[in-house]
Tab-separated table of C-alpha atoms in Angstrom:
chain	number	residue	atom	x	y	z
A	1	MET	CA	27.846	-18.356	23.329
A	2	PHE	CA	25.632	-19.587	20.495
A	3	ALA	CA	23.022	-16.828	20.831
A	4	GLN	CA	25.413	-13.959	21.613
A	5	PRO	CA	25.400	-12.372	18.123
A	6	LEU	CA	21.619	-12.171	18.229
A	7	ILE	CA	21.613	-10.798	21.766
A	8	ASP	CA	24.232	-8.194	20.840
A	9	TYR	CA	22.057	-7.079	17.942
A	10	ALA	CA	18.974	-6.884	20.180
A	11	LEU	CA	20.854	-4.843	22.781
A	12	ALA	CA	22.069	-2.408	20.135
A	13	GLN	CA	18.505	-1.984	18.836
A	14	ASN	CA	16.964	-1.555	22.333
A	15	LEU	CA	14.968	-4.747	21.930
A	16	CYS	CA	16.195	-6.008	25.278
A	17	ALA	CA	18.275	-5.083	28.345
A	18	PRO	CA	21.468	-6.745	29.650
A	19	GLU	CA	19.413	-8.375	32.410
A	20	ASP	CA	17.505	-10.317	29.730
A	21	ALA	CA	20.561	-12.068	28.278
A	22	CYS	CA	20.352	-15.352	30.196
A	23	PHE	CA	16.621	-15.693	29.607
A	24	LEU	CA	17.027	-14.999	25.897
A	25	GLU	CA	19.893	-17.478	25.558
A	26	ASN	CA	17.796	-20.232	27.091
A	27	SER	CA	14.767	-19.340	24.991
A	28	ILE	CA	16.867	-19.673	21.846
A	29	LEU	CA	18.346	-22.990	23.019
A	30	ALA	CA	14.810	-24.317	23.459
A	31	LEU	CA	13.905	-23.159	19.973
A	32	PHE	CA	16.881	-25.117	18.587
A	33	ARG	CA	16.004	-28.149	20.761
A	34	ALA	CA	19.363	-28.034	22.519
A	35	ASP	CA	20.161	-28.607	26.191
A	36	SER	CA	23.286	-26.413	26.237
A	37	PRO	CA	25.047	-23.895	23.996
A	38	GLU	CA	27.927	-26.316	23.454
A	39	GLU	CA	25.676	-28.562	21.370
A	40	LEU	CA	25.301	-25.864	18.732
A	41	PRO	CA	27.856	-24.514	16.246
A	42	VAL	CA	28.951	-20.904	16.428
A	43	PRO	CA	27.398	-19.130	13.427
A	44	GLY	CA	29.865	-17.846	10.858
A	45	LEU	CA	29.199	-14.119	10.792
A	46	PRO	CA	30.997	-10.837	10.056
A	47	GLU	CA	32.040	-8.667	12.980
A	48	TYR	CA	28.979	-6.448	12.720
A	49	PRO	CA	26.260	-8.560	11.097
A	50	THR	CA	23.047	-7.138	9.758
A	51	LEU	CA	19.729	-8.654	10.781
A	52	PRO	CA	19.330	-10.494	7.434
A	53	GLN	CA	22.810	-11.994	7.868
A	54	LEU	CA	21.924	-13.133	11.375
A	55	LEU	CA	18.624	-14.659	10.308
A	56	GLN	CA	20.184	-16.415	7.334
A	57	ALA	CA	22.903	-17.963	9.520
A	58	TYR	CA	20.551	-19.141	12.270
A	59	SER	CA	17.972	-20.429	9.774
A	60	ALA	CA	20.663	-22.495	8.071
A	61	ILE	CA	21.571	-24.106	11.409
A	62	ALA	CA	17.881	-24.738	12.099
A	63	ALA	CA	17.553	-26.535	8.761
A	64	GLU	CA	20.695	-28.607	9.402
A	65	ARG	CA	19.392	-29.710	12.815
A	66	GLY	CA	15.925	-30.529	11.489
A	67	VAL	CA	14.264	-27.750	13.481
A	68	ILE	CA	12.624	-26.723	10.204
A	69	PRO	CA	11.819	-29.142	7.364
A	70	ASP	CA	14.118	-27.527	4.786
A	71	ASP	CA	15.890	-24.303	3.872
A	72	SER	CA	13.218	-22.988	1.488
A	73	VAL	CA	12.345	-19.299	1.576
A	74	THR	CA	8.993	-19.961	3.236
A	75	GLN	CA	10.389	-22.216	5.968
A	76	CYS	CA	13.228	-19.787	6.700
A	77	ASP	CA	10.759	-16.895	6.882
A	78	LEU	CA	8.516	-18.827	9.269
A	79	PHE	CA	11.510	-19.604	11.448
A	80	ALA	CA	12.864	-16.037	11.348
A	81	ALA	CA	9.558	-14.637	12.629
A	82	ARG	CA	9.550	-17.222	15.415
A	83	LEU	CA	13.129	-16.367	16.369
A	84	MET	CA	12.566	-12.597	16.382
A	85	GLY	CA	9.325	-13.055	18.302
A	86	ILE	CA	11.524	-13.988	21.253
A	87	PHE	CA	13.002	-10.475	21.179
A	88	THR	CA	9.735	-8.628	20.576
A	89	PRO	CA	8.010	-7.178	23.678
A	90	LEU	CA	4.611	-8.543	24.641
A	91	PRO	CA	1.640	-6.724	23.067
A	92	SER	CA	0.649	-5.195	26.408
A	93	HIS	CA	4.105	-3.627	26.797
A	94	VAL	CA	4.042	-2.306	23.237
A	95	CYS	CA	0.596	-0.767	23.719
A	96	LEU	CA	1.595	0.907	27.008
A	97	GLU	CA	4.832	2.263	25.533
A	98	PHE	CA	3.012	3.569	22.458
A	99	GLN	CA	0.387	5.218	24.671
A	100	PHE	CA	3.022	6.774	26.942
A	101	ARG	CA	5.009	8.197	24.045
A	102	GLY	CA	1.811	9.402	22.426
A	103	MET	CA	1.226	11.594	25.459
A	104	GLN	CA	4.387	13.470	24.464
A	105	SER	CA	3.434	13.647	20.781
A	106	PRO	CA	1.841	11.370	18.168
A	107	LYS	CA	5.031	11.460	16.130
A	108	GLN	CA	7.119	10.226	19.067
A	109	ALA	CA	4.763	7.266	19.377
A	110	THR	CA	4.888	6.328	15.697
A	111	ASP	CA	8.680	6.902	15.497
A	112	TRP	CA	9.210	4.451	18.371
A	113	PHE	CA	6.770	1.891	16.982
A	114	TYR	CA	8.243	2.119	13.489
A	115	HIS	CA	11.764	1.549	14.828
A	116	LEU	CA	10.553	-1.504	16.785
A	117	CYS	CA	9.028	-3.027	13.648
A	118	LEU	CA	12.236	-2.404	11.692
A	119	ALA	CA	14.502	-3.694	14.449
A	120	ASN	CA	12.590	-6.943	15.003
A	121	GLY	CA	12.503	-7.727	11.295
A	122	TYR	CA	8.766	-7.383	10.802
A	123	ILE	CA	9.328	-4.654	8.218
A	124	GLN	CA	11.475	-6.331	5.558
A	125	LYS	CA	13.888	-3.431	5.056
A	126	GLU	CA	16.516	-5.290	3.018
A	127	ARG	CA	13.942	-6.865	0.727
A	128	ILE	CA	12.201	-3.535	0.224
A	129	ALA	CA	15.563	-2.053	-0.785
A	130	LYS	CA	15.596	-4.418	-3.791
A	131	ASN	CA	12.687	-2.534	-5.356
A	132	VAL	CA	13.532	-0.361	-8.353
A	133	HIS	CA	12.368	3.265	-8.010
A	134	TRP	CA	12.292	6.235	-10.348
A	135	GLN	CA	10.229	9.306	-11.254
A	136	THR	CA	8.904	10.504	-14.581
A	137	GLU	CA	7.978	14.119	-15.246
A	138	THR	CA	4.532	14.613	-16.764
A	139	GLU	CA	2.047	17.423	-17.267
A	140	TYR	CA	0.643	16.450	-13.847
A	141	GLY	CA	4.005	16.662	-12.088
A	142	ALA	CA	6.475	13.900	-11.287
A	143	LEU	CA	4.902	10.437	-11.068
A	144	ASP	CA	6.554	7.774	-8.876
A	145	LEU	CA	7.203	4.282	-10.214
A	146	THR	CA	8.315	1.135	-8.413
A	147	ILE	CA	9.097	-2.327	-9.727
A	148	ASN	CA	8.120	-4.490	-6.789
A	149	LEU	CA	10.882	-7.011	-6.046
A	150	SER	CA	10.503	-7.210	-2.266
A	151	LYS	CA	8.157	-10.170	-1.964
A	152	PRO	CA	10.152	-13.396	-2.426
A	153	GLU	CA	9.156	-15.798	-5.158
A	154	LYS	CA	7.829	-19.165	-4.032
A	155	ASP	CA	10.209	-22.018	-4.832
A	156	PRO	CA	8.898	-25.502	-5.783
A	157	LYS	CA	9.291	-26.807	-2.228
A	158	ASP	CA	7.105	-23.982	-0.913
A	159	ILE	CA	4.432	-24.601	-3.527
A	160	ALA	CA	4.386	-28.334	-2.812
A	161	ALA	CA	4.180	-27.754	0.949
A	162	ALA	CA	1.274	-25.337	0.528
A	163	ALA	CA	-0.563	-27.877	-1.624
A	164	ARG	CA	-0.155	-30.554	1.068
A	165	ALA	CA	-1.181	-28.239	3.904
A	166	LYS	CA	-4.526	-28.802	5.568
A	167	ALA	CA	-6.989	-26.048	4.780
A	168	ALA	CA	-7.415	-23.660	7.710
A	169	ALA	CA	-9.815	-20.814	8.390
A	170	TYR	CA	-7.771	-19.175	11.143
A	171	PRO	CA	-6.934	-16.362	10.948
A	172	LYS	CA	-9.778	-15.428	8.621
A	173	CYS	CA	-7.464	-13.202	6.570
A	174	GLN	CA	-4.001	-11.653	6.763
A	175	LEU	CA	-5.411	-8.438	8.241
A	176	CYS	CA	-7.266	-9.927	11.206
A	177	ARG	CA	-6.081	-9.000	14.700
A	178	GLU	CA	-5.620	-12.733	15.376
A	179	ASN	CA	-2.483	-12.667	13.207
A	180	GLU	CA	-0.544	-11.089	16.083
A	181	GLY	CA	1.746	-13.847	17.384
A	182	TYR	CA	0.512	-16.471	14.894
A	183	ALA	CA	3.128	-19.119	14.023
A	184	GLY	CA	2.178	-19.270	10.366
A	185	ARG	CA	2.052	-22.168	7.921
A	186	PRO	CA	3.163	-22.723	4.317
A	187	ASP	CA	0.185	-20.772	2.957
A	188	HIS	CA	0.038	-18.084	5.664
A	189	PRO	CA	2.920	-15.923	6.926
A	190	ALA	CA	4.243	-16.174	10.473
A	191	ARG	CA	3.509	-13.174	12.673
A	192	GLN	CA	5.247	-13.818	16.002
A	193	ASN	CA	7.059	-10.495	15.561
A	194	LEU	CA	3.936	-8.572	14.532
A	195	ARG	CA	2.615	-6.029	16.994
A	196	VAL	CA	-0.494	-3.891	16.643
A	197	VAL	CA	-1.634	-0.976	18.783
A	198	PRO	CA	-5.242	0.081	19.429
A	199	VAL	CA	-6.719	3.253	17.998
A	200	ARG	CA	-10.281	4.517	18.462
A	201	LEU	CA	-11.931	5.940	15.349
A	202	CYS	CA	-15.300	7.615	15.894
A	203	GLY	CA	-15.860	5.467	18.960
A	204	GLU	CA	-15.045	2.163	17.221
A	205	GLN	CA	-12.083	-0.108	17.992
A	206	TRP	CA	-9.484	-0.292	15.246
A	207	PHE	CA	-5.817	-1.296	15.267
A	208	PHE	CA	-2.678	0.228	13.804
A	209	GLN	CA	0.306	-1.667	12.397
A	210	TYR	CA	3.003	-1.270	9.772
A	211	SER	CA	3.177	-3.081	6.450
A	212	PRO	CA	5.955	-5.706	6.224
A	213	TYR	CA	6.536	-4.898	2.528
A	214	ALA	CA	6.203	-1.128	2.615
A	215	TYR	CA	5.505	0.619	-0.682
A	216	TYR	CA	6.382	4.035	0.765
A	217	ASN	CA	7.738	5.748	3.872
A	218	GLU	CA	6.183	4.482	7.141
A	219	HIS	CA	3.510	2.544	5.248
A	220	CYS	CA	0.939	1.701	7.905
A	221	ILE	CA	-2.307	-0.257	7.927
A	222	VAL	CA	-5.291	0.696	10.079
A	223	LEU	CA	-7.685	-2.207	10.453
A	224	ASP	CA	-11.106	-2.793	11.941
A	225	GLU	CA	-11.081	-5.168	14.907
A	226	ARG	CA	-13.945	-7.019	13.204
A	227	HIS	CA	-13.628	-9.106	10.056
A	228	VAL	CA	-16.138	-7.054	8.081
A	229	PRO	CA	-16.049	-6.026	4.395
A	230	MET	CA	-14.695	-2.748	3.090
A	231	LYS	CA	-17.401	-0.090	3.000
A	232	ILE	CA	-17.160	3.468	1.780
A	233	ASP	CA	-19.795	5.568	3.552
A	234	ARG	CA	-20.203	8.568	5.802
A	235	LEU	CA	-18.627	6.766	8.744
A	236	CYS	CA	-15.607	5.887	6.622
A	237	PHE	CA	-15.003	9.571	5.807
A	238	ALA	CA	-15.412	10.512	9.463
A	239	GLN	CA	-12.960	7.813	10.559
A	240	LEU	CA	-10.339	8.880	8.017
A	241	LEU	CA	-10.545	12.441	9.309
A	242	ASP	CA	-10.484	11.231	12.916
A	243	PHE	CA	-7.257	9.348	12.190
A	244	VAL	CA	-5.437	12.377	10.741
A	245	ALA	CA	-6.716	14.460	13.661
A	246	GLN	CA	-4.963	12.023	16.006
A	247	TYR	CA	-1.898	11.517	13.776
A	248	PRO	CA	-1.570	14.802	11.858
A	249	HIS	CA	1.864	13.879	10.465
A	250	TYR	CA	0.322	10.983	8.493
A	251	PHE	CA	-2.089	10.852	5.583
A	252	VAL	CA	-4.626	8.024	5.428
A	253	GLY	CA	-6.828	6.663	2.673
A	254	SER	CA	-9.078	3.773	1.790
A	255	ASN	CA	-9.252	1.550	-1.223
A	256	ALA	CA	-12.603	1.552	-2.966
A	257	ASP	CA	-15.157	-1.016	-1.859
A	258	LEU	CA	-15.995	-2.569	-5.240
A	259	PRO	CA	-14.128	-5.210	-7.260
A	260	VAL	CA	-11.746	-4.089	-10.045
A	261	VAL	CA	-11.399	-0.564	-8.623
A	262	GLY	CA	-10.730	-1.793	-5.062
A	263	GLY	CA	-7.679	-3.289	-3.403
A	264	SER	CA	-6.586	-6.902	-3.118
A	265	ILE	CA	-8.431	-7.472	0.187
A	266	LEU	CA	-12.073	-6.373	0.179
A	267	SER	CA	-13.167	-8.777	2.914
A	268	HIS	CA	-11.682	-6.839	5.854
A	269	ALA	CA	-12.247	-3.121	6.399
A	270	HIS	CA	-8.909	-1.291	6.530
A	271	PHE	CA	-7.145	1.926	5.632
A	272	GLN	CA	-3.567	2.642	4.540
A	273	GLY	CA	-1.520	5.634	5.587
A	274	GLY	CA	1.972	6.873	6.274
A	275	ALA	CA	4.437	9.731	6.232
A	276	ASP	CA	4.983	9.974	2.478
A	277	ARG	CA	3.827	12.839	0.287
A	278	PHE	CA	2.362	11.468	-2.931
A	279	PRO	CA	2.228	13.213	-6.313
A	280	MET	CA	-1.537	13.696	-6.153
A	281	ALA	CA	-1.175	15.586	-2.862
A	282	GLU	CA	1.107	18.045	-4.689
A	283	ALA	CA	-1.330	18.512	-7.569
A	284	PRO	CA	-3.210	21.830	-7.356
A	285	ILE	CA	-6.904	22.540	-7.623
A	286	GLU	CA	-7.429	23.314	-11.296
A	287	THR	CA	-11.094	24.334	-11.307
A	288	PRO	CA	-12.544	25.852	-8.122
A	289	VAL	CA	-16.107	24.812	-7.321
A	290	GLN	CA	-18.489	26.526	-4.925
A	291	ILE	CA	-21.375	24.514	-3.521
A	292	GLU	CA	-24.335	26.462	-2.211
A	293	GLY	CA	-24.893	25.762	1.456
A	294	PHE	CA	-21.215	24.796	1.818
A	295	GLU	CA	-19.658	28.162	1.029
A	296	ASP	CA	-17.317	27.720	3.978
A	297	VAL	CA	-15.823	24.563	2.383
A	298	THR	CA	-13.164	25.050	-0.277
A	299	CYS	CA	-13.865	22.702	-3.195
A	300	GLY	CA	-12.258	22.111	-6.541
A	301	ILE	CA	-11.372	19.681	-9.322
A	302	VAL	CA	-7.749	18.607	-9.002
A	303	LYS	CA	-5.352	18.769	-11.935
A	304	TRP	CA	-4.892	15.012	-12.148
A	305	PRO	CA	-5.403	12.331	-14.816
A	306	MET	CA	-8.165	10.724	-12.764
A	307	SER	CA	-11.369	12.489	-11.717
A	308	VAL	CA	-10.684	14.000	-8.287
A	309	LEU	CA	-12.679	16.441	-6.175
A	310	ARG	CA	-10.744	18.032	-3.296
A	311	VAL	CA	-12.649	19.468	-0.348
A	312	ILE	CA	-10.927	21.515	2.374
A	313	SER	CA	-12.122	22.859	5.722
A	314	GLU	CA	-11.116	23.353	9.341
A	315	ASP	CA	-14.369	21.607	10.280
A	316	LYS	CA	-14.301	17.797	10.022
A	317	GLU	CA	-18.094	17.553	10.251
A	318	ARG	CA	-18.588	19.863	7.287
A	319	LEU	CA	-16.182	17.790	5.199
A	320	THR	CA	-17.888	14.582	6.253
A	321	ASP	CA	-21.315	15.942	5.319
A	322	LEU	CA	-20.128	17.135	1.925
A	323	ALA	CA	-18.179	13.952	1.143
A	324	ASP	CA	-21.205	11.842	2.043
A	325	ALA	CA	-23.410	13.870	-0.293
A	326	VAL	CA	-20.882	13.534	-3.123
A	327	LEU	CA	-20.709	9.775	-2.592
A	328	ARG	CA	-24.480	9.302	-2.511
A	329	ALA	CA	-24.903	11.441	-5.626
A	330	TRP	CA	-22.192	9.489	-7.444
A	331	ARG	CA	-23.589	6.095	-6.463
A	332	GLY	CA	-26.864	6.998	-8.166
A	333	TYR	CA	-25.431	8.963	-11.103
A	334	THR	CA	-25.879	7.878	-14.718
A	335	ASP	CA	-24.616	9.672	-17.816
A	336	ALA	CA	-25.255	7.241	-20.665
A	337	ALA	CA	-23.705	9.542	-23.273
A	338	ARG	CA	-20.395	9.303	-21.430
A	339	MET	CA	-20.689	5.567	-20.626
A	340	LEU	CA	-21.326	6.096	-16.930
A	341	PHE	CA	-23.955	3.818	-15.392
A	342	ALA	CA	-24.808	3.703	-11.704
A	343	GLU	CA	-25.723	0.029	-11.926
A	344	THR	CA	-26.409	-2.872	-14.261
A	345	ASP	CA	-29.235	-5.244	-13.304
A	346	GLY	CA	-28.959	-4.090	-9.711
A	347	VAL	CA	-25.163	-4.484	-9.517
A	348	PRO	CA	-23.616	-1.148	-8.422
A	349	HIS	CA	-20.715	0.355	-10.362
A	350	HIS	CA	-19.926	3.641	-8.605
A	351	THR	CA	-17.875	4.392	-5.502
A	352	VAL	CA	-14.937	6.597	-4.479
A	353	THR	CA	-11.375	6.215	-3.310
A	354	PRO	CA	-11.000	8.722	-0.430
A	355	ILE	CA	-7.730	10.143	0.929
A	356	ALA	CA	-7.479	12.383	4.018
A	357	ARG	CA	-4.687	14.634	5.202
A	358	LEU	CA	-4.134	17.665	7.450
A	359	ARG	CA	-2.326	20.532	5.754
A	360	ASP	CA	-1.663	24.015	7.107
A	361	GLY	CA	-4.170	23.505	9.883
A	362	LYS	CA	-6.992	22.449	7.570
A	363	TYR	CA	-8.457	19.031	6.794
A	364	GLU	CA	-8.462	17.824	3.210
A	365	LEU	CA	-10.361	15.003	1.557
A	366	ASP	CA	-9.577	13.925	-1.980
A	367	LEU	CA	-12.534	12.023	-3.435
A	368	VAL	CA	-11.510	10.021	-6.508
A	369	LEU	CA	-14.554	8.947	-8.522
A	370	ARG	CA	-14.463	5.261	-9.533
A	371	ASP	CA	-16.522	3.100	-11.906
A	372	ASN	CA	-16.029	-0.653	-12.278
A	373	SER	CA	-18.306	-1.298	-15.262
A	374	ALA	CA	-17.044	-3.455	-18.133
A	375	THR	CA	-17.810	-3.676	-21.848
A	376	ALA	CA	-17.288	-6.261	-24.568
A	377	GLU	CA	-14.292	-4.252	-25.777
A	378	HIS	CA	-12.897	-3.859	-22.255
A	379	PRO	CA	-14.000	-6.950	-20.311
A	380	LEU	CA	-11.667	-6.256	-17.372
A	381	GLY	CA	-13.120	-2.786	-16.932
A	382	LEU	CA	-13.847	0.295	-19.004
A	383	TYR	CA	-12.098	2.477	-16.378
A	384	HIS	CA	-9.237	0.022	-15.876
A	385	PRO	CA	-5.938	-0.233	-17.804
A	386	HIS	CA	-6.872	-1.123	-21.377
A	387	SER	CA	-5.377	-4.125	-23.147
A	388	GLU	CA	-2.764	-2.129	-25.100
A	389	LEU	CA	-1.149	-1.200	-21.766
A	390	HIS	CA	-1.231	-4.675	-20.197
A	391	HIS	CA	2.359	-5.385	-21.232
A	392	ILE	CA	3.266	-2.863	-18.522
A	393	LYS	CA	0.317	-2.843	-16.118
A	394	LYS	CA	-2.717	-5.141	-16.027
A	395	GLU	CA	-3.478	-5.260	-12.299
A	396	ASN	CA	-6.135	-3.233	-10.460
A	397	ILE	CA	-5.423	0.429	-9.785
A	398	GLY	CA	-5.784	0.813	-6.039
A	399	LEU	CA	-5.210	3.536	-3.485
A	400	ILE	CA	-1.422	3.818	-3.846
A	401	GLU	CA	-1.505	4.063	-7.628
A	402	VAL	CA	-4.450	6.455	-7.605
A	403	MET	CA	-2.186	8.808	-5.628
A	404	GLY	CA	0.522	8.618	-8.302
A	405	ARG	CA	2.829	5.744	-7.398
A	406	ALA	CA	2.885	2.786	-9.792
A	407	ILE	CA	3.439	-0.651	-8.273
A	408	LEU	CA	4.753	-2.588	-11.261
A	409	PRO	CA	5.203	-6.376	-11.521
A	410	ALA	CA	8.617	-7.901	-10.839
A	411	ARG	CA	8.800	-9.376	-14.355
A	412	LEU	CA	9.439	-5.891	-15.771
A	413	LYS	CA	12.975	-5.644	-14.403
A	414	ALA	CA	14.277	-8.477	-16.602
A	415	GLU	CA	11.948	-7.664	-19.491
A	416	LEU	CA	13.032	-4.037	-19.733
A	417	GLU	CA	16.675	-5.093	-19.709
A	418	SER	CA	15.971	-7.500	-22.578
A	419	VAL	CA	14.167	-4.722	-24.444
A	420	ARG	CA	17.120	-2.369	-23.881
A	421	GLN	CA	19.533	-4.890	-25.386
A	422	TRP	CA	17.148	-5.498	-28.303
A	423	ILE	CA	17.031	-1.766	-29.074
A	424	ILE	CA	20.835	-1.510	-28.984
A	425	ALA	CA	21.036	-4.509	-31.354
A	426	GLY	CA	18.935	-2.636	-33.906
A	427	MET	CA	15.543	-4.160	-33.068
A	428	PRO	CA	15.863	-7.308	-35.209
A	429	GLN	CA	13.026	-9.791	-35.663
A	430	THR	CA	12.715	-11.757	-32.435
A	431	ASP	CA	10.594	-14.373	-30.721
A	432	ASP	CA	12.057	-13.582	-27.290
A	433	PRO	CA	9.052	-13.766	-24.913
A	434	ALA	CA	10.588	-10.994	-22.798
A	435	VAL	CA	10.636	-8.631	-25.800
A	436	THR	CA	7.674	-9.449	-28.036
A	437	PRO	CA	4.941	-8.067	-25.704
A	438	HIS	CA	6.735	-4.700	-25.753
A	439	ALA	CA	7.850	-4.548	-29.402
A	440	ALA	CA	4.916	-2.613	-30.863
A	441	TRP	CA	5.091	-0.122	-27.989
A	442	VAL	CA	8.825	0.490	-28.567
A	443	ARG	CA	8.301	1.051	-32.291
A	444	GLN	CA	5.859	3.860	-31.479
A	445	TRP	CA	8.552	6.042	-29.927
A	446	ARG	CA	11.960	4.638	-30.985
A	447	GLY	CA	12.370	7.243	-33.724
A	448	LEU	CA	12.125	10.081	-31.206
A	449	TYR	CA	15.552	9.291	-29.735
A	450	PRO	CA	19.117	9.247	-31.107
A	451	ASP	CA	21.009	5.968	-31.450
A	452	ASP	CA	23.293	6.828	-28.529
A	453	ALA	CA	20.427	7.560	-26.102
A	454	ASP	CA	20.554	6.288	-22.549
A	455	TRP	CA	18.078	3.512	-23.243
A	456	GLU	CA	17.638	2.526	-19.613
A	457	GLN	CA	16.475	6.055	-18.805
A	458	VAL	CA	14.385	6.256	-21.985
A	459	LEU	CA	12.588	3.023	-21.087
A	460	ARG	CA	11.894	4.274	-17.582
A	461	ASP	CA	10.483	7.545	-18.912
A	462	GLU	CA	8.313	5.738	-21.454
A	463	VAL	CA	7.033	3.354	-18.764
A	464	GLY	CA	6.187	6.451	-16.725
A	465	ARG	CA	4.164	7.795	-19.649
A	466	VAL	CA	2.336	4.473	-19.874
A	467	PHE	CA	1.474	4.836	-16.186
A	468	MET	CA	0.089	8.299	-16.900
A	469	GLN	CA	-2.065	6.700	-19.627
A	470	VAL	CA	-3.196	4.057	-17.126
A	471	LEU	CA	-4.367	6.734	-14.694
A	472	THR	CA	-6.036	8.666	-17.518
A	473	GLN	CA	-7.947	5.559	-18.617
A	474	CYS	CA	-9.130	5.100	-15.023
A	475	GLY	CA	-10.545	8.623	-14.961
A	476	VAL	CA	-14.328	8.486	-15.270
A	477	PHE	CA	-14.511	11.975	-16.809
A	478	ALA	CA	-12.056	12.354	-19.671
A	479	ARG	CA	-9.481	15.137	-19.618
A	480	THR	CA	-11.189	16.751	-22.611
A	481	PRO	CA	-13.599	19.695	-22.872
A	482	ASP	CA	-16.522	17.281	-23.145
A	483	GLY	CA	-15.265	15.169	-20.239
A	484	GLN	CA	-14.856	18.203	-18.024
A	485	LYS	CA	-18.311	19.385	-19.057
A	486	GLY	CA	-19.556	16.015	-17.809
A	487	PHE	CA	-17.675	16.450	-14.523
A	488	ALA	CA	-19.336	19.853	-14.086
A	489	ALA	CA	-22.736	18.288	-14.775
A	490	PHE	CA	-22.157	15.695	-12.086
A	491	LEU	CA	-21.105	18.357	-9.585
A	492	ALA	CA	-24.275	20.270	-10.438
A	493	SER	CA	-26.240	17.191	-9.421
A	494	VAL	CA	-24.376	17.171	-6.100
A	495	ARG	CA	-25.283	20.801	-5.644
A	496	GLY	CA	-28.936	19.972	-6.125
A	497	GLU	CA	-28.833	17.155	-3.576
A	498	ILE	CA	-26.945	19.210	-1.024
A	499	ASN	CA	-29.124	22.256	-1.527
A	500	ALA	CA	-32.290	20.216	-0.931
A	501	GLU	CA	-30.858	18.796	2.295
A	502	TYR	CA	-29.647	22.218	3.356
A	503	LYS	CA	-33.044	23.808	2.803
A	504	GLU	CA	-34.767	20.956	4.597
A	505	GLY	CA	-32.449	21.551	7.544
A	506	LEU	CA	-33.350	25.213	7.584
A	507	GLY	CA	-37.046	24.334	7.556
């Protein structure tokens, strides 16, 4: 039977039951515009095909039969989502199953949901496996680095098709709930195999899903049911803590809500979380801080290249109150001597990147101070990677990188290999565009290593040190005695604001 390999896979992954086989066969025949299985060729497959092998084989047949316009990456991806949507349970079933398993434990619910999203191909496991990963030891612990190769490059046919496509405003963005089941188009991914489950955060309706191109273990996205902009405020802190109260095996955080220091999508309120433990979570409190009126809340400056205040308590409300006071103090804080300005001509510069977790029975919030101001010398941002580091990292530093995991551009894989060969060749004069952006950087440290060094490992370690510099440049208070004096001065201003509120409450 034409569809049998797919049905066998679905049975093995618990995506269907034997009683579904006839229905699924006919659904697939309809997708291929065939009246009977005999009209279709038997796909050439190994005995135990993987899901990517299955999707590649069936997409090729779809292209041959004219079911899809061509065999470009985009068209095959659109078709694959449509095909696997046939095997994906209806949203109502997914929500009920998630709720039922959640009654046993939150982890049982997320384990089941995560497996579903892997099995139906929504999470692109094989593409994610192409990413290059390593760690570099630094004075702040081991930093994680990833060269992101998972997202496929657009080929010319895809680009041309997107240019011809009629502009559409539905869904409003790639995070909107309306993506669930959407067929996609050349400029918007198909989501027939996407499923989301509801989660209530502080009485508001949000939804929970997994990321198709995960940057870490069980990378999930928690999104507002409304298409509203990102906003860091008291409610945001409360909702982050509410999420980890419901799913204590996950951390959750939010990108900042201002350009340059925020994420790639600021138009739709969302959080990111998962089961990974990031380097910043392992970093200790370096300088304890006690805030009058909040003596029951453990506070301290974290030993981290960026400027991070960690607050810890068993009481979510106390953390929310303190985090809100820190945010409001920071939004209005100016220290001209240290190039920190709350606003310029009414345009705000200050916000935070918050991360919540539950550890040893206590709630933690890491509040990373952010500033998106720019100068003539640093037009992309004073607290953004500076131009001398752009050969490695030029993009915004968002939530994931703040926590110590670099997401590096795909170009670096080939460029670093070219640089490695150039070093081995004796570093001759070159106009190779893959080498020249990195040449001055290499000359800074080449003499530190013997000629027979493992240059692949050396390059990875040096890239890791560049990432540490990136994070340091994004820190609003420098890791110097004067910078830390400035951090203490800011915290003193928070004390004053909190103390005034505390005394008013007592009155």
